[in-house]
PDB file of C-alpha atoms in Angstrom:
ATOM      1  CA  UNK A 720       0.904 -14.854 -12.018  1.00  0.00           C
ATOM      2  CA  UNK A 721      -0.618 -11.217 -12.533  1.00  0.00           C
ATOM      3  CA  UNK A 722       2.189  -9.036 -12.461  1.00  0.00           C
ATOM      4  CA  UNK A 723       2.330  -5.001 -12.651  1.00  0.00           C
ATOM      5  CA  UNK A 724       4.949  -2.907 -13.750  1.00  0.00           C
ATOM      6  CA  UNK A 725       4.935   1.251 -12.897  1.00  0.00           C
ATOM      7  CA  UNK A 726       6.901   3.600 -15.279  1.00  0.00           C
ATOM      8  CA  UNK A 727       8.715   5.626 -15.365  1.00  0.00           C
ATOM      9  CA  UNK A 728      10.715   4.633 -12.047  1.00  0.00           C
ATOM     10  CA  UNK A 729      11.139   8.701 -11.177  1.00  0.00           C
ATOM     11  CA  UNK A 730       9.852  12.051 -12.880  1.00  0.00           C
ATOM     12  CA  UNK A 731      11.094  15.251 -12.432  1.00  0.00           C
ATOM     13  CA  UNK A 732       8.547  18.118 -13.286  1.00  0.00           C
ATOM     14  CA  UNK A 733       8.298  21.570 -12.984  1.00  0.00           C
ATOM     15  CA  UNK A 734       5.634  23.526 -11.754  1.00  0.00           C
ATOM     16  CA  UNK A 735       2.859  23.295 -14.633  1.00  0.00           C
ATOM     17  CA  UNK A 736       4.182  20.872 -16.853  1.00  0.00           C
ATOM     18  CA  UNK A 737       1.782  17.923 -16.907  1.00  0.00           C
ATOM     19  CA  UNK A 738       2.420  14.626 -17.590  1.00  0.00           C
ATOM     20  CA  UNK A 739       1.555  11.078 -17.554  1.00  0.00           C
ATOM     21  CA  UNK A 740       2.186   7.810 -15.231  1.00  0.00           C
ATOM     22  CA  UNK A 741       2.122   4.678 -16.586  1.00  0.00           C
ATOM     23  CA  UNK A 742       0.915   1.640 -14.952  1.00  0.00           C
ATOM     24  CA  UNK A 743       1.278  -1.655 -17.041  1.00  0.00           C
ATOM     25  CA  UNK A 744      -0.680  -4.848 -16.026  1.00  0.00           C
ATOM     26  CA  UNK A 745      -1.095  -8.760 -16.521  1.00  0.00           C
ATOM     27  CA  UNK A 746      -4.273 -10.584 -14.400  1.00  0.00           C
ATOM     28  CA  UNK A 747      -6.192 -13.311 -14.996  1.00  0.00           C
ATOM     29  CA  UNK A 748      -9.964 -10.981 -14.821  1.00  0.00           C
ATOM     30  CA  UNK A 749      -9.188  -8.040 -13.643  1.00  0.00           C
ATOM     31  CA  UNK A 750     -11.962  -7.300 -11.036  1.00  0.00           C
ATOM     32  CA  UNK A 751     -10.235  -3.547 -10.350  1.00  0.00           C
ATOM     33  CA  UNK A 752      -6.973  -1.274 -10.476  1.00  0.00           C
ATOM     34  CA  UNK A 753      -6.344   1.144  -7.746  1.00  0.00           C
ATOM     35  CA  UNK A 754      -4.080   4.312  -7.469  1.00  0.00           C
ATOM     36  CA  UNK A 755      -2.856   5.086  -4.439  1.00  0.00           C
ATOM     37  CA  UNK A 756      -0.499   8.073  -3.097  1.00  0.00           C
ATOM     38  CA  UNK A 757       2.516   7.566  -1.008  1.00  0.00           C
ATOM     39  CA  UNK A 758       4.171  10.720   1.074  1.00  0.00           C
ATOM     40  CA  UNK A 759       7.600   9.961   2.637  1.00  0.00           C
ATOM     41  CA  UNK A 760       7.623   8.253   5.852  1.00  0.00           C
ATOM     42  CA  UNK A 761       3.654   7.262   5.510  1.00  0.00           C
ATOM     43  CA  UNK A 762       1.151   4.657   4.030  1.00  0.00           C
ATOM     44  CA  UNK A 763      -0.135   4.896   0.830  1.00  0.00           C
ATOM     45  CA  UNK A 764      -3.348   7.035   0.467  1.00  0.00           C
ATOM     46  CA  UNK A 765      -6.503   5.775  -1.633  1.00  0.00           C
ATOM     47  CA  UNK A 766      -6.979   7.793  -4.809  1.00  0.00           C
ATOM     48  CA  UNK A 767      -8.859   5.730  -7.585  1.00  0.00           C
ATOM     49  CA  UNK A 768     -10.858   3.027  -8.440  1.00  0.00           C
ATOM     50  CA  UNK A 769     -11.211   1.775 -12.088  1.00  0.00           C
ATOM     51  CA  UNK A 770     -13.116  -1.653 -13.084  1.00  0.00           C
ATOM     52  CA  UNK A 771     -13.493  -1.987 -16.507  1.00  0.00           C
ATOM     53  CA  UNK A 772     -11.719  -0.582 -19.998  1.00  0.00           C
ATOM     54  CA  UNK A 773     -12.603   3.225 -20.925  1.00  0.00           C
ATOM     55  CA  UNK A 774     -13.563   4.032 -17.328  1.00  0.00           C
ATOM     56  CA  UNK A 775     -12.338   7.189 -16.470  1.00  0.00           C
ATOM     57  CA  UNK A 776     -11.767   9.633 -12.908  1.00  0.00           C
ATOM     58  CA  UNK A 777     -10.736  12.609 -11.912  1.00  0.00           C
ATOM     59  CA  UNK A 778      -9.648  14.225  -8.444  1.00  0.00           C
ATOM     60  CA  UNK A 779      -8.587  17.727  -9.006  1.00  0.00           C
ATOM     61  CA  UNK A 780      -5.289  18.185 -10.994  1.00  0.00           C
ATOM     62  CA  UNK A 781      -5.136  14.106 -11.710  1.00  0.00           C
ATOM     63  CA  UNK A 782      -6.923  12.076 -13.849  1.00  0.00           C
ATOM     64  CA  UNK A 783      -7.251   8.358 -14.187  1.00  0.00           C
ATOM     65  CA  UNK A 784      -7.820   6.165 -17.284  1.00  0.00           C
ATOM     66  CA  UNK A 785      -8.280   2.364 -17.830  1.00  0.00           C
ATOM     67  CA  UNK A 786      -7.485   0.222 -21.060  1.00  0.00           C
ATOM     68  CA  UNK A 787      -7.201  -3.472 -21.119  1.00  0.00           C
ATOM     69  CA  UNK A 788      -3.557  -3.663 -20.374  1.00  0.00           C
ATOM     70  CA  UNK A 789      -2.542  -0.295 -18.767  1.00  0.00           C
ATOM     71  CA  UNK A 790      -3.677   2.498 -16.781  1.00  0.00           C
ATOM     72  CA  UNK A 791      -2.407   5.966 -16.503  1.00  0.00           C
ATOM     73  CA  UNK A 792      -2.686   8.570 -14.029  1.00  0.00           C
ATOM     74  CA  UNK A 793      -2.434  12.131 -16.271  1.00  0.00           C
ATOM     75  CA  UNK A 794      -1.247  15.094 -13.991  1.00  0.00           C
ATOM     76  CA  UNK A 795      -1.979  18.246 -14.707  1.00  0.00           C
ATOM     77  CA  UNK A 796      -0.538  21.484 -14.111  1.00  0.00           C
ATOM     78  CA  UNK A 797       0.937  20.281 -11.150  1.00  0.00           C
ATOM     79  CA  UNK A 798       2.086  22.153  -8.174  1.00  0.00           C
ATOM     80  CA  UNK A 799       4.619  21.034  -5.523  1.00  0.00           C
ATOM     81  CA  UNK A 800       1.932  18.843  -3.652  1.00  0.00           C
ATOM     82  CA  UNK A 801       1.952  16.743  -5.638  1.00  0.00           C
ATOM     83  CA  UNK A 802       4.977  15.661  -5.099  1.00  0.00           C
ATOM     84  CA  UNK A 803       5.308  11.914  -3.980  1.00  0.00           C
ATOM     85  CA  UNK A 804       5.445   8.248  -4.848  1.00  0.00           C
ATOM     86  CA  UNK A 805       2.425   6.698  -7.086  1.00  0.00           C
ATOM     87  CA  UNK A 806       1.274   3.051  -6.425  1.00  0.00           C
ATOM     88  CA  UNK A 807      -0.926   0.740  -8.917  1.00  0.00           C
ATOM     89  CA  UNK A 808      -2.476  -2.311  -7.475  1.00  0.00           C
ATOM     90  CA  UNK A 809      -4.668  -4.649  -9.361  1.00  0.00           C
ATOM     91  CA  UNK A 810      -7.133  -7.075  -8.188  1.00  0.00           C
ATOM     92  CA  UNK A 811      -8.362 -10.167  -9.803  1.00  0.00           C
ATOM     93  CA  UNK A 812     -10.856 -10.702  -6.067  1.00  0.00           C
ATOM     94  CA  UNK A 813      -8.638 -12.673  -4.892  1.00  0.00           C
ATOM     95  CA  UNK A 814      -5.319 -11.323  -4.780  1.00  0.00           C
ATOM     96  CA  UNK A 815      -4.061  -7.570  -4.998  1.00  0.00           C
ATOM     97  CA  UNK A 816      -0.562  -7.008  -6.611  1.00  0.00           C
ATOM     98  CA  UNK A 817       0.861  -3.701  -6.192  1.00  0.00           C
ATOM     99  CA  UNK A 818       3.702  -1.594  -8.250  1.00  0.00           C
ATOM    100  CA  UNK A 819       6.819  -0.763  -7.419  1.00  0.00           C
ATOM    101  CA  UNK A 820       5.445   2.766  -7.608  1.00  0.00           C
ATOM    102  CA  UNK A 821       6.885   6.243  -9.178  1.00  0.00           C
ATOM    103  CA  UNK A 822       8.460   8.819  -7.611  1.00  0.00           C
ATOM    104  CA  UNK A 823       7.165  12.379  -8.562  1.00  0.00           C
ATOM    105  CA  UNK A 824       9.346  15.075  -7.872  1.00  0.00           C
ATOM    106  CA  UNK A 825       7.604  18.946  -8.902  1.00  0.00           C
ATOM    107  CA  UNK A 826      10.113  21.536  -8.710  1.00  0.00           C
ATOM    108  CA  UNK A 827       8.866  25.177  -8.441  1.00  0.00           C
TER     109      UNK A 827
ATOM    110  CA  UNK B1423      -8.300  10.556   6.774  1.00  0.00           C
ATOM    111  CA  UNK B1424      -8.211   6.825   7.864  1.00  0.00           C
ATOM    112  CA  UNK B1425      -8.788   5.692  11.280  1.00  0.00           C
ATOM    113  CA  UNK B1426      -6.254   3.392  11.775  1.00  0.00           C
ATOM    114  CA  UNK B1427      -2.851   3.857  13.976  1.00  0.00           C
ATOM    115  CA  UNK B1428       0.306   2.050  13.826  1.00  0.00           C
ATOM    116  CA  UNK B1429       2.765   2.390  16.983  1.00  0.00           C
ATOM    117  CA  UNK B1430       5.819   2.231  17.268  1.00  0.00           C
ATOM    118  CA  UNK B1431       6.305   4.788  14.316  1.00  0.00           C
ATOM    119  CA  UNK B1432      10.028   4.282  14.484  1.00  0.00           C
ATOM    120  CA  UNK B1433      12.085   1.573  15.821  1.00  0.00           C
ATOM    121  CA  UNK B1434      15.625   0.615  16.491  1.00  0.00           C
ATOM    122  CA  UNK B1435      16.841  -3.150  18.457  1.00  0.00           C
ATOM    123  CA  UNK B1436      19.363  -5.462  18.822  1.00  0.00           C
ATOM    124  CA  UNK B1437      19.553  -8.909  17.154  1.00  0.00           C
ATOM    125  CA  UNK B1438      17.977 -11.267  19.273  1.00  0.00           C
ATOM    126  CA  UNK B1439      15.320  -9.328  20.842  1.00  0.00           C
ATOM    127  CA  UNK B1440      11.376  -9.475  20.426  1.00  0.00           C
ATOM    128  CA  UNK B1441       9.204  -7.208  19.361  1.00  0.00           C
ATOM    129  CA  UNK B1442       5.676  -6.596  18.898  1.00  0.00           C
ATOM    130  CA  UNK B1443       4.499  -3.723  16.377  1.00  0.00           C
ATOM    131  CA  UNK B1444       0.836  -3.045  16.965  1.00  0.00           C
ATOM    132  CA  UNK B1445      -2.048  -1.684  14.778  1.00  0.00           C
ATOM    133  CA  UNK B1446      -5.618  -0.584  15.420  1.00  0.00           C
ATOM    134  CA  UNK B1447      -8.350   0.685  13.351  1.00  0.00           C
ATOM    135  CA  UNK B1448     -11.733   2.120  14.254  1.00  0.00           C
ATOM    136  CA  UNK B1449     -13.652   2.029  11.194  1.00  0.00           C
ATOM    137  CA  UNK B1450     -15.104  -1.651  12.385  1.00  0.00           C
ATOM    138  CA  UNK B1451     -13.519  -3.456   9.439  1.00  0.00           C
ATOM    139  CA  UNK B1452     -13.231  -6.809   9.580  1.00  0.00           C
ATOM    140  CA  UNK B1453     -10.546  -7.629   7.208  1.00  0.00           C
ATOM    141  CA  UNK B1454      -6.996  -6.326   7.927  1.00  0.00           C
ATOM    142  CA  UNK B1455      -3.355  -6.996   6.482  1.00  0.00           C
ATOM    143  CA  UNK B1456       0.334  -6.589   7.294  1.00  0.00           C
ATOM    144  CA  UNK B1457       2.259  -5.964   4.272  1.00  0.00           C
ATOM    145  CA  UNK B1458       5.935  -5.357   4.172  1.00  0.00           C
ATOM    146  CA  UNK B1459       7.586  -2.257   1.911  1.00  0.00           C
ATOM    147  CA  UNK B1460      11.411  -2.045   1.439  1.00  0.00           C
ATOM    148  CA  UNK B1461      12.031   1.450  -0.339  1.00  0.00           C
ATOM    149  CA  UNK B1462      11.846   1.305  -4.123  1.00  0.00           C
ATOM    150  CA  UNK B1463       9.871  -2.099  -3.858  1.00  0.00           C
ATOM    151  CA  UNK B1464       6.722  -3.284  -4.509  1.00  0.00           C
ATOM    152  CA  UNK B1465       4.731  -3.761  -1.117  1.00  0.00           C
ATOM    153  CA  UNK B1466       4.279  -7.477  -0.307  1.00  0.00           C
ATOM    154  CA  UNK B1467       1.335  -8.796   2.146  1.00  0.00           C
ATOM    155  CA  UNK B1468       2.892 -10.926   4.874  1.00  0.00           C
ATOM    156  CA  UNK B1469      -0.115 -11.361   7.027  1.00  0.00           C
ATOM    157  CA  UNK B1470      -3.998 -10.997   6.615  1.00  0.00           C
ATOM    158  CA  UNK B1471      -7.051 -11.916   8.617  1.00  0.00           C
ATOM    159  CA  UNK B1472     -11.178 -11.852   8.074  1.00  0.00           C
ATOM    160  CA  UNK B1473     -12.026 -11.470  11.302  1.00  0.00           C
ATOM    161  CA  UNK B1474     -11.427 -11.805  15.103  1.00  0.00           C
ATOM    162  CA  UNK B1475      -9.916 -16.117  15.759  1.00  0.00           C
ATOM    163  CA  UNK B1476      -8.737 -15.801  11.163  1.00  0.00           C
ATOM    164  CA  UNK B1477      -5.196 -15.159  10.522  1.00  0.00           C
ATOM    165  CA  UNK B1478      -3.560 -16.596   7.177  1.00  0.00           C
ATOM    166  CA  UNK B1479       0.171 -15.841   5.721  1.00  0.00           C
ATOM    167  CA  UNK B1480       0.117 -13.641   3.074  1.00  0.00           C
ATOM    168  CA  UNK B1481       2.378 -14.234  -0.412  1.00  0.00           C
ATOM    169  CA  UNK B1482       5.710 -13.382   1.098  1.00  0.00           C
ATOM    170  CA  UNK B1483       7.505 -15.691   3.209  1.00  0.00           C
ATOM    171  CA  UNK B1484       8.159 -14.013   7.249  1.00  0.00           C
ATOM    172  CA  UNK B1485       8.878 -15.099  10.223  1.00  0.00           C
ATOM    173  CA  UNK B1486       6.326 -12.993  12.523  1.00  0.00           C
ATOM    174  CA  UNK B1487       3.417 -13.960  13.391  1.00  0.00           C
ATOM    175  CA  UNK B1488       0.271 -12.225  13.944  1.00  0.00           C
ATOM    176  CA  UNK B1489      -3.039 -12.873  16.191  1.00  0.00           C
ATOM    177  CA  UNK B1490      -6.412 -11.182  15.706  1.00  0.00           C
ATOM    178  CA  UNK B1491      -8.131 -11.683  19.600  1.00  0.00           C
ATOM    179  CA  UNK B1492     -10.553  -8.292  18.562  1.00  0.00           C
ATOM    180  CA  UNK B1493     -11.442  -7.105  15.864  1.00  0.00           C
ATOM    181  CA  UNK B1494     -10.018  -3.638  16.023  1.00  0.00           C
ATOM    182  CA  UNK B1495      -6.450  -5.054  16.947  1.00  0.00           C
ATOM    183  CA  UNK B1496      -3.636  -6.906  14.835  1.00  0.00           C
ATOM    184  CA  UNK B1497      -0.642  -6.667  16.160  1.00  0.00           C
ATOM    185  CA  UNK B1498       2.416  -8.458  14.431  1.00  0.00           C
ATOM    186  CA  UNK B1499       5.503 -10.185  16.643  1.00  0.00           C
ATOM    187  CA  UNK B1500       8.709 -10.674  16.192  1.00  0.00           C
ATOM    188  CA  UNK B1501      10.103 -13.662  18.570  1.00  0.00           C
ATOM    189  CA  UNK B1502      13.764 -13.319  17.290  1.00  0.00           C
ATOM    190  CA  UNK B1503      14.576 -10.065  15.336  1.00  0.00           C
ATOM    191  CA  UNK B1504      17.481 -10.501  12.692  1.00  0.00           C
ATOM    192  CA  UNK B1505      19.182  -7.281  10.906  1.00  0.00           C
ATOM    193  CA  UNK B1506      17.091  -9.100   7.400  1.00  0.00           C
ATOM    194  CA  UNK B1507      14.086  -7.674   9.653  1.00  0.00           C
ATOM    195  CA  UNK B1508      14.852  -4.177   8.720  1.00  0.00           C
ATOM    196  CA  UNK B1509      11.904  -3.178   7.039  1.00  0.00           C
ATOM    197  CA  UNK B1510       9.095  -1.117   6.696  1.00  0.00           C
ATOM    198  CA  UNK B1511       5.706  -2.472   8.210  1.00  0.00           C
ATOM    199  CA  UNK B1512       2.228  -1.368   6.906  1.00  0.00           C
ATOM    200  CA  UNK B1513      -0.622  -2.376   8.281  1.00  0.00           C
ATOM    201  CA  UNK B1514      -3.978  -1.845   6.858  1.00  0.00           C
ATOM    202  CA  UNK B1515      -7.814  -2.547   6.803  1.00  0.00           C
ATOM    203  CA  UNK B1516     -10.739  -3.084   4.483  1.00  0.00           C
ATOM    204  CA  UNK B1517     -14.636  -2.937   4.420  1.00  0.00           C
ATOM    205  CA  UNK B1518     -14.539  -5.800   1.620  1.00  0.00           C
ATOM    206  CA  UNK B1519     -12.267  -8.265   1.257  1.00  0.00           C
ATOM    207  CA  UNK B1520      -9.130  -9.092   0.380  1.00  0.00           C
ATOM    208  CA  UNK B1521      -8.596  -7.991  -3.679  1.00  0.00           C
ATOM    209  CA  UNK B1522     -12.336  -6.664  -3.543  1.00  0.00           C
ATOM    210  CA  UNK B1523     -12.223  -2.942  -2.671  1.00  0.00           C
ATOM    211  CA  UNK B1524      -9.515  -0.095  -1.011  1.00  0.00           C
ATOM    212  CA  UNK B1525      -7.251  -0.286   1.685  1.00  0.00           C
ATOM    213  CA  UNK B1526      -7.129   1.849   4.517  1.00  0.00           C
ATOM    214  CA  UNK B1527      -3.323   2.160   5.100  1.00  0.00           C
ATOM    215  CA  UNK B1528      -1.401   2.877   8.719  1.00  0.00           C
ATOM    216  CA  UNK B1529       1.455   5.308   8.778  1.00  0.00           C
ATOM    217  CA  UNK B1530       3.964   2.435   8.577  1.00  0.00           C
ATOM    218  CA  UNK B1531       6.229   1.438  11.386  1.00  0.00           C
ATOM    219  CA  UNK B1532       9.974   1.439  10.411  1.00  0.00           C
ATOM    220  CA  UNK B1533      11.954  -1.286  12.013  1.00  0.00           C
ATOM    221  CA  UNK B1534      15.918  -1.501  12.364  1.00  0.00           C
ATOM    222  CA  UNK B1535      17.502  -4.096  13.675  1.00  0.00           C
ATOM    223  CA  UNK B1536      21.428  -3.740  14.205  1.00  0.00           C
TER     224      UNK B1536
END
């Protein structure tokens, strides 16, 4: 059963200190891994779409990379905007399986 | 920004009563989804459909039920609502299908039942 696990659970930043979110995975042919964006009180938000190992994007301050077994969305500099929870989802075409997300706090 | 609207945003019922939550998009997607989110979990798809007449459950057990009579509608019922029904609901759409490409998400209607 593919499976995804987000980490840390909650990060507290401050203004300008990047960091990294971790998104673990386990799919039988992964056919894509999505980040998504989640503000309080709404649905989650498309960010990213990554297909294969070593693929790489960027929007703005984040940045999303690929390996065979995790992804992880690299923040940087951020600003108190940013400031919500993260989802993973992977895809195998037939099935989507989505994190239990992190929670990013940025302080100012 | 995603066409597609959720109402109610924000409800509270009694045990006992039904309910319908409705969702519409206007992007002309075929595919669309009801998944359910309880806060600090993973979101779980209840409902799905490919197009107008196609509705299938989704992975996680529920006792609504959805129809699909257009395209651009999917509203989800509640005959019976139980306090277990306390949930948020997220309904969303697609261009591809299911597991192929990004969802469009609603703003999520938040259900209490007391």
């Amino acid at each position: 059963e593919d499976q995804v696990t987000q980490s840390p659970e909650a990060l507290r930043l401050q203004e300008g200190e990047s960091s990294s979110l971790n998104c673990s995975y386990t799919v039988s042919g992964l056919r894509g891994l999505f980040w998504y964006r989640q503000d309080p009180g709404k649905g989650p938000e498309f960010l990213f779409t990554l297909y294969s190992a070593g693929e790489e994007k960027e929007k703005e301050r984040l940045k999303a990379t690929l390996t065979k077994k995790e992804s992880f969305l690299h923040i940087t500099a951020p600003k108190p905007e940013d400031s919500a929870t993260y989802l993973c989802a992977v895809t195998s075409g037939n099935d989507m399986r989505f994190g239990a997300g992190t929670r990013l706090t940025v302080k100012p | 920004e995603a066409d597609i609207y959720q109402t109610p945003r924000y409800l509270v019922i009694g045990t006992g009563k039904k309910i319908t939550l409705e969702c519409s998009q206007t992007m002309g997607h075929d595919k669309m989804y009801w998944y359910q989110q309880d806060p600090g979990m993973e979101l779980h798809l209840i409902h799905y459909s490919y197009g107008v007449n196609s509705t299938e459950k989704g992975d996680l057990s529920s006792e609504s039920t959805v129809s699909r009579i257009r395209t651009e509608h999917f509203p989800l019922t509640l005959e019976s609502a139980r306090p277990s029904h306390t949930s948020q609901y997220l309904c969303a759409s697609s261009f591809g299908g299911y597991g192929t490409g990004e969802l469009f998400f609603g703003e999520g209607s938040r259900l209490t039942v007391l």
